[in-house]
CSV table of C-alpha atoms in Angstrom, one decimal:
chain,number,residue,atom,x,y,z
A,1,UNK,CA,1.5,107.7,222.8
A,2,UNK,CA,3.0,111.1,222.5
A,3,UNK,CA,2.9,112.4,218.9
A,4,UNK,CA,6.8,112.6,218.7
A,5,UNK,CA,7.3,109.0,219.9
A,6,UNK,CA,5.1,108.1,216.8
A,7,UNK,CA,6.7,106.9,213.7
A,8,UNK,CA,6.2,109.0,210.5
A,9,UNK,CA,3.8,107.3,208.5
A,10,UNK,CA,4.9,106.5,204.9
A,11,UNK,CA,1.6,107.8,203.3
A,12,UNK,CA,1.7,111.1,205.0
A,13,UNK,CA,3.1,114.2,202.8
A,14,UNK,CA,5.3,115.3,205.7
A,15,UNK,CA,7.2,111.7,205.1
A,16,UNK,CA,7.4,112.6,201.3
A,17,UNK,CA,8.8,115.9,202.1
A,18,UNK,CA,11.6,114.6,204.1
A,19,UNK,CA,12.4,112.2,201.3
A,20,UNK,CA,12.4,115.1,198.7
A,21,UNK,CA,14.5,116.9,201.0
A,22,UNK,CA,16.9,113.9,201.3
A,23,UNK,CA,16.8,113.7,197.3
A,24,UNK,CA,17.6,117.6,196.9
A,25,UNK,CA,20.7,117.1,199.4
A,26,UNK,CA,21.7,113.8,197.5
A,27,UNK,CA,21.7,115.9,194.3
A,28,UNK,CA,23.6,118.5,195.5
A,29,UNK,CA,26.0,116.2,196.9
A,30,UNK,CA,26.4,114.5,193.7
A,31,UNK,CA,27.0,117.9,192.0
A,32,UNK,CA,29.8,118.7,194.3
A,33,UNK,CA,31.3,115.4,193.8
A,34,UNK,CA,31.1,115.0,190.2
A,35,UNK,CA,31.3,118.7,189.3
A,36,UNK,CA,33.1,120.5,192.1
A,37,UNK,CA,33.8,123.9,190.1
A,38,UNK,CA,30.0,124.0,189.6
A,39,UNK,CA,29.2,123.1,192.9
A,40,UNK,CA,31.3,126.1,194.1
A,41,UNK,CA,29.6,128.2,191.7
A,42,UNK,CA,26.4,127.5,193.3
A,43,UNK,CA,27.9,127.5,197.0
A,44,UNK,CA,29.3,131.0,196.9
A,45,UNK,CA,32.9,129.9,196.8
A,46,UNK,CA,35.7,130.2,194.1
A,47,UNK,CA,36.5,126.6,193.0
A,48,UNK,CA,40.0,126.3,193.9
A,49,UNK,CA,40.8,123.5,191.3
A,50,UNK,CA,43.6,120.8,191.5
A,51,UNK,CA,43.7,119.0,195.2
A,52,UNK,CA,41.7,121.8,196.5
A,53,UNK,CA,38.6,120.5,194.7
A,54,UNK,CA,38.9,117.4,197.3
A,55,UNK,CA,37.4,120.0,199.8
A,56,UNK,CA,34.5,120.6,197.5
A,57,UNK,CA,34.1,117.0,197.0
A,58,UNK,CA,33.9,116.6,200.9
A,59,UNK,CA,31.2,119.1,201.0
A,60,UNK,CA,29.5,116.7,198.5
A,61,UNK,CA,30.1,113.6,200.7
A,62,UNK,CA,28.8,115.8,203.7
A,63,UNK,CA,25.4,116.4,201.6
A,64,UNK,CA,25.1,112.5,200.7
A,65,UNK,CA,25.6,111.6,204.2
A,66,UNK,CA,22.6,114.2,205.4
A,67,UNK,CA,20.4,112.7,202.7
A,68,UNK,CA,20.9,109.1,203.7
A,69,UNK,CA,20.7,109.8,207.3
A,70,UNK,CA,17.5,111.9,206.9
A,71,UNK,CA,15.9,109.2,204.5
A,72,UNK,CA,16.6,106.4,206.9
A,73,UNK,CA,15.4,108.3,209.7
A,74,UNK,CA,12.1,109.0,207.9
A,75,UNK,CA,11.8,105.2,207.3
A,76,UNK,CA,12.9,103.5,210.4
A,77,UNK,CA,12.9,106.4,213.5
A,78,UNK,CA,10.2,108.0,215.4
A,79,UNK,CA,9.1,111.8,214.6
A,80,UNK,CA,11.3,113.0,217.6
A,81,UNK,CA,14.6,111.6,216.0
A,82,UNK,CA,13.7,113.0,212.4
A,83,UNK,CA,13.0,116.3,214.4
A,84,UNK,CA,16.1,116.1,216.1
A,85,UNK,CA,18.4,115.4,213.1
A,86,UNK,CA,16.4,118.2,211.0
A,87,UNK,CA,17.1,120.8,213.5
A,88,UNK,CA,20.6,119.7,214.1
A,89,UNK,CA,21.3,120.0,210.2
A,90,UNK,CA,20.3,123.4,210.3
A,91,UNK,CA,23.7,124.4,212.0
A,92,UNK,CA,25.1,123.4,208.1
A,93,UNK,CA,23.5,126.1,206.2
A,94,UNK,CA,24.1,128.6,209.0
A,95,UNK,CA,27.8,127.6,209.1
A,96,UNK,CA,27.8,128.1,205.2
A,97,UNK,CA,26.4,131.4,205.4
A,98,UNK,CA,29.2,132.5,207.9
A,99,UNK,CA,31.7,131.0,205.4
A,100,UNK,CA,30.6,132.8,202.5
A,101,UNK,CA,30.2,135.9,204.0
A,102,UNK,CA,33.4,135.8,205.5
A,103,UNK,CA,35.2,134.7,202.3
A,104,UNK,CA,33.2,137.7,200.7
A,105,UNK,CA,32.6,135.7,197.3
A,106,UNK,CA,28.8,135.0,197.3
A,107,UNK,CA,26.4,137.0,195.6
A,108,UNK,CA,22.8,137.8,197.2
A,109,UNK,CA,21.0,134.8,195.8
A,110,UNK,CA,23.8,132.3,196.9
A,111,UNK,CA,23.4,133.3,200.5
A,112,UNK,CA,19.6,133.4,200.0
A,113,UNK,CA,20.0,129.6,198.8
A,114,UNK,CA,21.8,129.0,202.1
A,115,UNK,CA,19.1,130.9,204.2
A,116,UNK,CA,16.3,128.9,202.1
A,117,UNK,CA,18.1,125.5,203.3
A,118,UNK,CA,17.9,126.6,206.7
A,119,UNK,CA,14.4,127.6,206.6
A,120,UNK,CA,13.2,124.6,204.9
A,121,UNK,CA,15.3,122.4,207.5
A,122,UNK,CA,13.5,124.3,210.6
A,123,UNK,CA,10.0,124.5,208.8
A,124,UNK,CA,10.2,120.5,208.0
A,125,UNK,CA,11.2,119.9,211.7
A,126,UNK,CA,8.1,121.7,212.8
A,127,UNK,CA,6.0,120.4,210.5
A,128,UNK,CA,6.9,116.8,211.3
A,129,UNK,CA,7.2,117.7,214.9
A,130,UNK,CA,3.7,118.7,215.5
A,131,UNK,CA,2.3,115.4,214.1
A,132,UNK,CA,1.0,116.8,210.8
A,133,UNK,CA,0.3,114.4,208.2
């Protein structure tokens, strides 16, 4: 059976890495949902306040959904499926970089956080896809 058709073993460090990444996204999502102004400060955009905070909470829900998808795939799907979602999810931080650059409101470290997020998604995709434990 090709590596990509195998499941990710629950004992593999790469499995724990995917779950760890899912936990990070769940935590970020929870932050945006419960404290949108703080989430915005980390993201690199000013918090609009009032009804505008609903958009920040939507970012939080997006991150929670991604976390649940990654965790569910790690438990139940093939390496190929995990890799597809990790790779496709890299669109999110690249889009976030474009948004904060266009807004002109982000500091270098906020842009770097989005870049780190993209690098982790792509790196983890490579690790899982190569069939490494």
